[in-house]
Short mmCIF file of C-alpha atoms in Angstrom, two decimals:
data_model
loop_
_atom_site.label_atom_id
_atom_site.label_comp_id
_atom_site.label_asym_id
_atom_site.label_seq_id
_atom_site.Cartn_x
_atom_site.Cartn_y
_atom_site.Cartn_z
CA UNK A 161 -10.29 -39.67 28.89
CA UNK A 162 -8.06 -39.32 31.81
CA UNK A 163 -4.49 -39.47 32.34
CA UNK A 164 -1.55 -38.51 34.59
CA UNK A 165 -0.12 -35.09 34.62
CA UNK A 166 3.38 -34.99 33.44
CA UNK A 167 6.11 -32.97 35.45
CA UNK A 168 6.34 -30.99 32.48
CA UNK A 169 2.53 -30.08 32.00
CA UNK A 170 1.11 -27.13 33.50
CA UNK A 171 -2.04 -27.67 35.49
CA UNK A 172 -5.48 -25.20 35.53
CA UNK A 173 -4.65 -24.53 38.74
CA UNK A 174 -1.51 -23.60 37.91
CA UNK A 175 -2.22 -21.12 34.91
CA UNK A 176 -5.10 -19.85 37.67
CA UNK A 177 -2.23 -18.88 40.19
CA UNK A 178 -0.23 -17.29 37.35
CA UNK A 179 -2.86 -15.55 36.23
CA UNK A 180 -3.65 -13.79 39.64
CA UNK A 181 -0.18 -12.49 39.76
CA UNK A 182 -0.13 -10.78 36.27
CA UNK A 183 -3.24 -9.53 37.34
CA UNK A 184 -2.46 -8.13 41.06
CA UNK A 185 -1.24 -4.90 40.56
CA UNK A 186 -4.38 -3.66 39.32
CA UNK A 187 -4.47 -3.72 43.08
CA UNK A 188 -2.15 -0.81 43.11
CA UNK A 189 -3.45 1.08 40.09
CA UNK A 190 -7.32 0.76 40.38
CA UNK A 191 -8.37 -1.01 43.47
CA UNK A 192 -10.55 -3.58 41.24
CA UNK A 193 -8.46 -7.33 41.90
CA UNK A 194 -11.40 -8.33 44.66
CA UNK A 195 -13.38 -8.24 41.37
CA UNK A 196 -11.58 -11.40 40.62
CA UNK A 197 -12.11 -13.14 43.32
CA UNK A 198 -15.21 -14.59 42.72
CA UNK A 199 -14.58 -16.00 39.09
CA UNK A 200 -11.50 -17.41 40.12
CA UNK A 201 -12.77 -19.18 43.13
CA UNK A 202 -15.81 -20.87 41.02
CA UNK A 203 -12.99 -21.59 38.89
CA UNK A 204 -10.81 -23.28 41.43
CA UNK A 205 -14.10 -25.12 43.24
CA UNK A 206 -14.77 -26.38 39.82
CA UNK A 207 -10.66 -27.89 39.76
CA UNK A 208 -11.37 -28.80 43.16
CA UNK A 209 -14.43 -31.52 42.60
CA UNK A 210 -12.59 -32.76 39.45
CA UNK A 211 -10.30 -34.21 41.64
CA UNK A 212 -10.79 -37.96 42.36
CA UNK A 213 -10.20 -37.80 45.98
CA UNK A 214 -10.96 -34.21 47.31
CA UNK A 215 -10.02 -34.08 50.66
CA UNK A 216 -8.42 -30.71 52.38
CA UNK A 217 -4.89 -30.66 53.14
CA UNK A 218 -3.45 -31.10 56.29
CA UNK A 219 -1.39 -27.91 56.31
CA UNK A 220 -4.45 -25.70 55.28
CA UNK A 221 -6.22 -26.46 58.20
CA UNK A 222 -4.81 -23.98 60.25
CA UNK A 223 -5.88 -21.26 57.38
CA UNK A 224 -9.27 -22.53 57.16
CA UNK A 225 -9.19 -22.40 61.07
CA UNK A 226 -7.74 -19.10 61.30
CA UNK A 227 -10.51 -17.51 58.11
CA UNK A 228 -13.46 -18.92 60.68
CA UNK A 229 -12.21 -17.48 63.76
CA UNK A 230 -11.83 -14.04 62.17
CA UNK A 231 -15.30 -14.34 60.93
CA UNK A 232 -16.14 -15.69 64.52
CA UNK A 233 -14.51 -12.49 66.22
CA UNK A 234 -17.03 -10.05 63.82
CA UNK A 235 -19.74 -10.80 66.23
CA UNK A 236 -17.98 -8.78 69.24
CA UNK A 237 -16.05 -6.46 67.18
CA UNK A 238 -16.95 -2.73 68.65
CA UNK A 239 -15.91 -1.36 64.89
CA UNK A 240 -18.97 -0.39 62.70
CA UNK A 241 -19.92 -1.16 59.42
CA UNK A 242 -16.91 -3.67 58.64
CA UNK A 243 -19.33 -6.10 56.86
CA UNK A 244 -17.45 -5.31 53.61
CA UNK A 245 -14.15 -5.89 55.07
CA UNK A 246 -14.80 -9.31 56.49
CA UNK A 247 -16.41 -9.79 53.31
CA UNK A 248 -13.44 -8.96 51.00
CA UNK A 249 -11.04 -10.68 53.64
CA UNK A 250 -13.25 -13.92 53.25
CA UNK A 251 -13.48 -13.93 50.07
CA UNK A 252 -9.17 -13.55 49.74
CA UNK A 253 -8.49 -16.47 52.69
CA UNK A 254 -10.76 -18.62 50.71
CA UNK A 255 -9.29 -18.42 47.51
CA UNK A 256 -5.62 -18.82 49.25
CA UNK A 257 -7.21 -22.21 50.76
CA UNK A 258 -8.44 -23.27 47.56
CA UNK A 259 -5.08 -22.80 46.10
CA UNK A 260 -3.48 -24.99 48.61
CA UNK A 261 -5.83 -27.92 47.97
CA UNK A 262 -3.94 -28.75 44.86
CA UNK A 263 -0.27 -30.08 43.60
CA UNK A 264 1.45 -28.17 41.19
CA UNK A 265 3.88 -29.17 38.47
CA UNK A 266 7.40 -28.14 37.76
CA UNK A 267 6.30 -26.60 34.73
CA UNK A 268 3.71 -24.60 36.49
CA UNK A 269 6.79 -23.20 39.31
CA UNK A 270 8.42 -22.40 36.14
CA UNK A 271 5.27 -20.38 34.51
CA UNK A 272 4.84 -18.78 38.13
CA UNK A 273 8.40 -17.43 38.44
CA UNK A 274 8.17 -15.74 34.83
CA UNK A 275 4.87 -14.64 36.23
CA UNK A 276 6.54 -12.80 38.95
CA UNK A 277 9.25 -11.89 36.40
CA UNK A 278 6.31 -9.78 34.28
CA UNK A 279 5.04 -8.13 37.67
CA UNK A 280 8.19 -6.90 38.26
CA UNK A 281 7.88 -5.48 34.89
CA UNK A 282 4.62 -4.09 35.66
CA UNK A 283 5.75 -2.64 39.03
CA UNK A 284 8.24 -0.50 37.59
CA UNK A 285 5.85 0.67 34.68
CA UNK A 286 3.38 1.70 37.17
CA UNK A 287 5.87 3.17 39.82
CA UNK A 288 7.04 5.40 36.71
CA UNK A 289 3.22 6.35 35.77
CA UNK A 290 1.94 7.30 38.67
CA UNK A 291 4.58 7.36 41.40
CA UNK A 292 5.78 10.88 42.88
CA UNK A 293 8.20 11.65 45.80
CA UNK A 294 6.56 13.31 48.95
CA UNK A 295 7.73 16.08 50.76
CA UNK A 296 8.96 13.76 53.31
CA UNK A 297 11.40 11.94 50.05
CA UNK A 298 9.07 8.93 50.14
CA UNK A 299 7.76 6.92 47.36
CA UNK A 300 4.12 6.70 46.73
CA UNK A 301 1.62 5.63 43.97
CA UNK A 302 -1.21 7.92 43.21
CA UNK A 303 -3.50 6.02 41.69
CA UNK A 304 -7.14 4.72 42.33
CA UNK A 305 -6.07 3.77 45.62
CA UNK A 306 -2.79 5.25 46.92
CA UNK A 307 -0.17 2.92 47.72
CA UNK A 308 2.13 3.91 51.07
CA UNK A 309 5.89 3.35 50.85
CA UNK A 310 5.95 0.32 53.45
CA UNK A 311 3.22 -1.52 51.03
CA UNK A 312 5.04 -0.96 47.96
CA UNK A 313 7.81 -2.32 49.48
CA UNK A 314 6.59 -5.82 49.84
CA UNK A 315 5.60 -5.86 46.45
CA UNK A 316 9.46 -6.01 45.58
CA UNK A 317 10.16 -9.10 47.90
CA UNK A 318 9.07 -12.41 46.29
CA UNK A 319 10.31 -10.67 42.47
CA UNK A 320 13.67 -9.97 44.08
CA UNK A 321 13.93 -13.83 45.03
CA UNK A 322 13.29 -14.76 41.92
CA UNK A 323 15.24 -12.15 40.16
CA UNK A 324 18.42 -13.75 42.35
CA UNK A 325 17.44 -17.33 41.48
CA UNK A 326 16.88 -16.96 37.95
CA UNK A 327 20.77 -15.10 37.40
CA UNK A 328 22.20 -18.18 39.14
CA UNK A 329 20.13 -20.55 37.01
CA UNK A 330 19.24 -19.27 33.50
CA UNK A 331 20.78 -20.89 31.27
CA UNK A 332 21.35 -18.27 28.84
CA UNK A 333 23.69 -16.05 29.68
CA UNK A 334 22.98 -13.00 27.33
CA UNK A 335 19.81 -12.71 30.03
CA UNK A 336 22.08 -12.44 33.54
CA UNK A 337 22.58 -8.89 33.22
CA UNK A 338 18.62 -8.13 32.52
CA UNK A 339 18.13 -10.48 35.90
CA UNK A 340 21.24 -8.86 37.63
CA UNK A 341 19.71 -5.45 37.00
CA UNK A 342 16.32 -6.30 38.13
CA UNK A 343 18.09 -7.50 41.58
CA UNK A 344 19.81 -3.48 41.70
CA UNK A 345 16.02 -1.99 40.20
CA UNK A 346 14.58 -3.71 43.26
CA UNK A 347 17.07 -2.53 45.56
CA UNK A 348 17.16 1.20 44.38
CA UNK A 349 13.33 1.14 45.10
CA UNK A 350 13.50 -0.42 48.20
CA UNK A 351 15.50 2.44 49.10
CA UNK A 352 13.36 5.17 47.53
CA UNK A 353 10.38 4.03 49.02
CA UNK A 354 11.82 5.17 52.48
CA UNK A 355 10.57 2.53 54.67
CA UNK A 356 13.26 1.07 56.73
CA UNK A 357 11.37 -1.90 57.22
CA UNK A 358 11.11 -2.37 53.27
CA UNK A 359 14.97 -2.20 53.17
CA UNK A 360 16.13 -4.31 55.73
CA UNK A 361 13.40 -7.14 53.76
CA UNK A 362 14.83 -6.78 50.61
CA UNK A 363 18.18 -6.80 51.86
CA UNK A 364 17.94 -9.42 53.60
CA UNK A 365 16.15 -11.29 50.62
CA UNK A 366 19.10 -10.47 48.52
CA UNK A 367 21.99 -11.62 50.66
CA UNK A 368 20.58 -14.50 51.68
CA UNK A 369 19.29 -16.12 48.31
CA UNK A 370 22.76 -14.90 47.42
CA UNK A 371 24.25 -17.14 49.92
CA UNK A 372 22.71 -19.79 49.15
CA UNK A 373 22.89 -19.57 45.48
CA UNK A 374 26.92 -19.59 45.83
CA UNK A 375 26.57 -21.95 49.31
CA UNK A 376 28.45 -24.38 47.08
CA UNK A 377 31.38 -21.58 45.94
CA UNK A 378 31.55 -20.74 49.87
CA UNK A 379 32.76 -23.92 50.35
CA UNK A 380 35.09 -24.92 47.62
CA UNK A 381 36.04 -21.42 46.92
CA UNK A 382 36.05 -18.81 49.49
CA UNK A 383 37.80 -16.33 48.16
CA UNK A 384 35.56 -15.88 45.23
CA UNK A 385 32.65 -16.04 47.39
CA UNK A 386 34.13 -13.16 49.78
CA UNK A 387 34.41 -10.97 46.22
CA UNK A 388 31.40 -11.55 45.18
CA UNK A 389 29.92 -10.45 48.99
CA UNK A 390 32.40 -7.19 48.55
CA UNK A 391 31.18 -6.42 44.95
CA UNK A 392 27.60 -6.73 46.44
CA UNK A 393 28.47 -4.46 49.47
CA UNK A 394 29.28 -1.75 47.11
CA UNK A 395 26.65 -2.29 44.82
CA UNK A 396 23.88 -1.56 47.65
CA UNK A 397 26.25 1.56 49.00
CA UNK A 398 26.20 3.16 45.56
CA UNK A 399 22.00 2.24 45.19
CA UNK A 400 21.57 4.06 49.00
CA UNK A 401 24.70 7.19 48.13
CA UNK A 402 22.47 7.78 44.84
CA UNK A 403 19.31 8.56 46.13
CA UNK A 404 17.90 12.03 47.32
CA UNK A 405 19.17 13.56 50.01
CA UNK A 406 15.88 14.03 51.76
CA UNK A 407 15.24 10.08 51.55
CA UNK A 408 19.17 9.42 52.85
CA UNK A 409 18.00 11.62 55.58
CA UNK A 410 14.98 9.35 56.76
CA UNK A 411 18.21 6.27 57.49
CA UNK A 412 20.30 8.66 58.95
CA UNK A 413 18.57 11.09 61.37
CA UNK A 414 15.33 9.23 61.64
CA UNK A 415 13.24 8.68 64.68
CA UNK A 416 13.84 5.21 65.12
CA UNK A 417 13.11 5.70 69.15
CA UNK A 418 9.40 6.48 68.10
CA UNK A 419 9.84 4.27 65.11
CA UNK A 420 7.73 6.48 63.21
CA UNK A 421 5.17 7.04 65.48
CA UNK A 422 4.13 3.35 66.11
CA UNK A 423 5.09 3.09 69.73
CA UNK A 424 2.50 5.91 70.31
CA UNK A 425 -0.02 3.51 68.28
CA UNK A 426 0.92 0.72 70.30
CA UNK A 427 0.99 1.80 74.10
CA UNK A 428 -3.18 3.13 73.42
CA UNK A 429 -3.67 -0.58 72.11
CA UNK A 430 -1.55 -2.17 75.32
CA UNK A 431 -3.42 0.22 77.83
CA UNK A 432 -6.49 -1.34 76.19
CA UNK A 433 -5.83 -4.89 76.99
CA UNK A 434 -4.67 -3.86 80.33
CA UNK A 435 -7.94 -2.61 80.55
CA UNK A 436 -9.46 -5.75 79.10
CA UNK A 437 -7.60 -9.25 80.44
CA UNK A 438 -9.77 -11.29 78.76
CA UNK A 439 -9.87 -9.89 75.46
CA UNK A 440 -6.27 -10.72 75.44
CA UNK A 441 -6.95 -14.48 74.67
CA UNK A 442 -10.27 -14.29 72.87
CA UNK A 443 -9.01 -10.96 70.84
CA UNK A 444 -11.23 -7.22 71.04
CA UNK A 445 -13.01 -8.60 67.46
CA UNK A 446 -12.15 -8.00 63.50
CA UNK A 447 -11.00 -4.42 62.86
CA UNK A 448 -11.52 -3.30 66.78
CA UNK A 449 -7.63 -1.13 66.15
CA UNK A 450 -9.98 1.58 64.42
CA UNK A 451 -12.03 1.91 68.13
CA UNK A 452 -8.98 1.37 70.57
CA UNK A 453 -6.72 3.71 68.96
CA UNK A 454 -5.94 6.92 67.08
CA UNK A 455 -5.38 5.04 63.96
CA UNK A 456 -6.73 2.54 61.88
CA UNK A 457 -4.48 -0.26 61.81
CA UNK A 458 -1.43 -1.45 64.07
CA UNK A 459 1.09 -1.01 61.71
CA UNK A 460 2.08 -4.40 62.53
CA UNK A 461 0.45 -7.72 61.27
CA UNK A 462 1.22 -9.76 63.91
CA UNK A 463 0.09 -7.20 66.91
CA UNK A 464 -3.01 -6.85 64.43
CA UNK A 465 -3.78 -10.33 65.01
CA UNK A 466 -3.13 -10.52 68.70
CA UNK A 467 -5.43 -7.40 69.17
CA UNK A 468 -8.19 -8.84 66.73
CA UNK A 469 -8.48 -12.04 67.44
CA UNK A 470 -6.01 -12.62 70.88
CA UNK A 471 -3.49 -15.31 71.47
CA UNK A 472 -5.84 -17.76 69.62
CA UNK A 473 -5.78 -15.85 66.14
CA UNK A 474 -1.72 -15.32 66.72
CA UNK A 475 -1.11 -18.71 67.36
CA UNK A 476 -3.06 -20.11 64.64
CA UNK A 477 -1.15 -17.75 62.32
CA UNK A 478 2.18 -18.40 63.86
CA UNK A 479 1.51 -22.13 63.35
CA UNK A 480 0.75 -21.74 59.78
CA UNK A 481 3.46 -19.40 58.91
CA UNK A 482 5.95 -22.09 60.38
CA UNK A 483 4.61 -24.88 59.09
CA UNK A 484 4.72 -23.30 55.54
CA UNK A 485 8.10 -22.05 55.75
CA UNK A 486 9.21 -25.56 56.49
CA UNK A 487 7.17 -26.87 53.43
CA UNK A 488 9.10 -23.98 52.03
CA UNK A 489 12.45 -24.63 52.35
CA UNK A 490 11.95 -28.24 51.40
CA UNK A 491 10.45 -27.40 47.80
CA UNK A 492 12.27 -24.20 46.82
CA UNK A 493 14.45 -22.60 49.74
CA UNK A 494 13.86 -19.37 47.39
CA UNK A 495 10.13 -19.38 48.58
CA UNK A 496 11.38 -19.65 52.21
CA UNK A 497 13.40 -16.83 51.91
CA UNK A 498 10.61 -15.06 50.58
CA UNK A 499 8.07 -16.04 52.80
CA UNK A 500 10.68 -14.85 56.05
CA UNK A 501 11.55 -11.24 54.15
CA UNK A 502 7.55 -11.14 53.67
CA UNK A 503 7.38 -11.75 57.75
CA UNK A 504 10.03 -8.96 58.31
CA UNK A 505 8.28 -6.22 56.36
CA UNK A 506 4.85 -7.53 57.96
CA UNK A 507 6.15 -5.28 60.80
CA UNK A 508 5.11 -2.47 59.33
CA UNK A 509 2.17 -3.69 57.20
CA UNK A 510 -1.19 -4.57 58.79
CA UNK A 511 -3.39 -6.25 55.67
CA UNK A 512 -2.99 -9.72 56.36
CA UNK A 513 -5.21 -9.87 53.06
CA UNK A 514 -2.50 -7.62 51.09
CA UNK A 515 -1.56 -9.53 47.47
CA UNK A 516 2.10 -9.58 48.34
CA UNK A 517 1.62 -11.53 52.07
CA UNK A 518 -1.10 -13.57 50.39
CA UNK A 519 1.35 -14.78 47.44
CA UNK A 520 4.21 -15.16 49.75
CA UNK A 521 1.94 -17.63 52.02
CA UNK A 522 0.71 -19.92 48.80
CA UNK A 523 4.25 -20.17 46.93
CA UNK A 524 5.32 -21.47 50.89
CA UNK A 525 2.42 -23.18 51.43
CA UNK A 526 1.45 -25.09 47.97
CA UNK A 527 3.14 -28.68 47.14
CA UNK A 528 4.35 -30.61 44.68
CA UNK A 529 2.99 -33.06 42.23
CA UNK A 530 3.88 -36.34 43.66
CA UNK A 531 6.08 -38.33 40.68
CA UNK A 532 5.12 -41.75 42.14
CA UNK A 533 1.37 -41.17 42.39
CA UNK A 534 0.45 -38.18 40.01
CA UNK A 535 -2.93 -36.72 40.14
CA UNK A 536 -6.15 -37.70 37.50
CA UNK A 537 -7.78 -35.02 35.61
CA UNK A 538 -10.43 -34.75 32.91
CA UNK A 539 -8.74 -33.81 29.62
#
């Protein structure tokens, strides 16, 4: 028979979405998650045409717009053999769209942050497995697919958010110091990972859910507030005075003018749309970095769109990103945080498909059950 989900029931959908977290860092390890993909989009379809009314959602359009466009821009790409790559990417936008069709319960936010609890978990067992440090005193995994110190760093944003929200609102207090350390085990990796971009993201994730977990301390009680900001100062000075010399030496004598070689990367792909006007608005075609330059990628997601698919790709990325974060911050400000620390380290990432970007886009992006109106499903 059918009935109305409670606030407190979690949804298929929901347990789906946990699921692909717990399940994402086999990403890291063994390069196999895209095996997932197409059992947990029949899975989601199947969710989808339970529902009573399935219509898209508004602020999916731009995704769905943005997945067709890329496919679109395959035809003129000058890249060979990519068909797997546009395949995979498909296959990840799709699923991400499918997510967003649905409302989620409180109970299934609550199963989703313990989900991202466990991955942290799981990081940290696999960083200690099969992470080394490089000659250069970088982080890496060595695994099935090696994982570069700017890409492990965004797998430590959305877990640090949560890590900071759940010490301010667990209500057992014997567990504060396990979240409280999880906040400084983010941070010391972050750091160890080398990649400047990676810190400033998690920093920046940490002292701003901090603010705004104490917003309320600020203002009735500044002096506390100004401890706590000192204690947390020092904290992050002893995490950064701790680590290896040789990766202390990449923040303090790096080549930030070259900024690790990107500007290099970046002036072949300008002189190429100097070259090339028009490909400036209607992009140079999926992948077309690998052709135009001596690398494979930008380094950057957002010059990765403008160079792929041109101002009309950007824009329709820009547009979602925005409209997300404000969904965001009207939900769970701790997903907008996220979501603008994921957007900071995208500088130096390039797989707009990557799990972390893709998670940080659906926890900004999904909505709520509505209380008043509720949503049928087949029990």
């Amino acid at each position: 028979m059918d009935r109305m989900i409670a606030q407190k029931k979690a949804t298929l959908p929901g347990k789906i979405a946990a699921f692909l977290i717990l399940i994402s860092l086999s990403e890291l390890v063994f390069k196999s998650e895209q095996f997932f993909y197409p059992v947990i989009a029949i899975m989601l379809l199947w969710c989808y045409f339970q529902k009573k009314w399935p219509i898209i959602k508004n602020y999916s359009v731009l995704m769905i717009l943005y997945m067709i466009y890329s496919l679109y821009s395959g035809l003129w790409t000058p890249t060979v053999g990519i068909e797997k790559f546009i395949l995979v990417k498909t296959a990840v936008v799709f699923t991400l769209i499918l997510q967003l069709q649905f409302d989620y319960t409180q109970k299934d936010i609550e199963i989703l942050k313990n989900a991202f609890i466990f991955q942290l978990l799981g990081l940290i067992v696999v960083t200690a497995i099969w992470g080394h440090i490089e000659a250069d005193g970088r982080l890496w995994i060595e695994s099935a697919a090696p994982v570069d110190p700017n890409s492990l760093s965004s797998w430590l944003i959305i877990p640090v958010c949560i890590a900071v929200d759940r010490f301010f609102t667990c209500s057992h207090n014997a567990l504060k110091p396990l979240y409280f350390s999880f906040i400084f085990i983010c941070i010391i990796l972050a750091f160890l990972c080398g990649s400047r971009a990676g810190v400033v993201s998690i920093i920046f994730c940490v002292i701003v859910s901090f603010i705004y977990a104490i917003k309320n301390t600020i203002k009735h009680n500044p002096g506390v507030a100004f401890s706590i900001f000192i204690i947390g100062i020092i904290l992050m000075g002893l995490a950064f005075y701790s680590m290896p010399e040789s990766v202390i030496s990449r923040f303090e004598s790096g080549n930030t003018a070259e900024l690790g070689g990107r500007s290099v990367l970046w002036n072949e792909l300008i002189n190429a749309m100097e070259l090339y006007p028009v490909n400036i608005i209607i992009g140079f075609g999926e992948r077309a970095t690998e052709v135009y330059s001596s690398n494979h990628v930008a380094h950057n997601l957002f010059f990765e769109a403008l160079f792929c698919q041109g101002i009309i790709g950007l824009t329709l990325l820009i547009l979602f990103i925005l409209q997300s974060f404000r969904n965001a911050i009207k939900k769970d400000p701790y997903f907008g945080i996220a979501l603008i620390g994921m957007m900071i380290m995208s500088n130096s990432l390039s797989e707009f498909t990557s799990r972390p970007v893709m998670l940080s886009f659906f926890l900004a992006g999904f909505s709520y059950l509505n209380k008043k109106q509720g949503d049928k499903v087949k029990t």
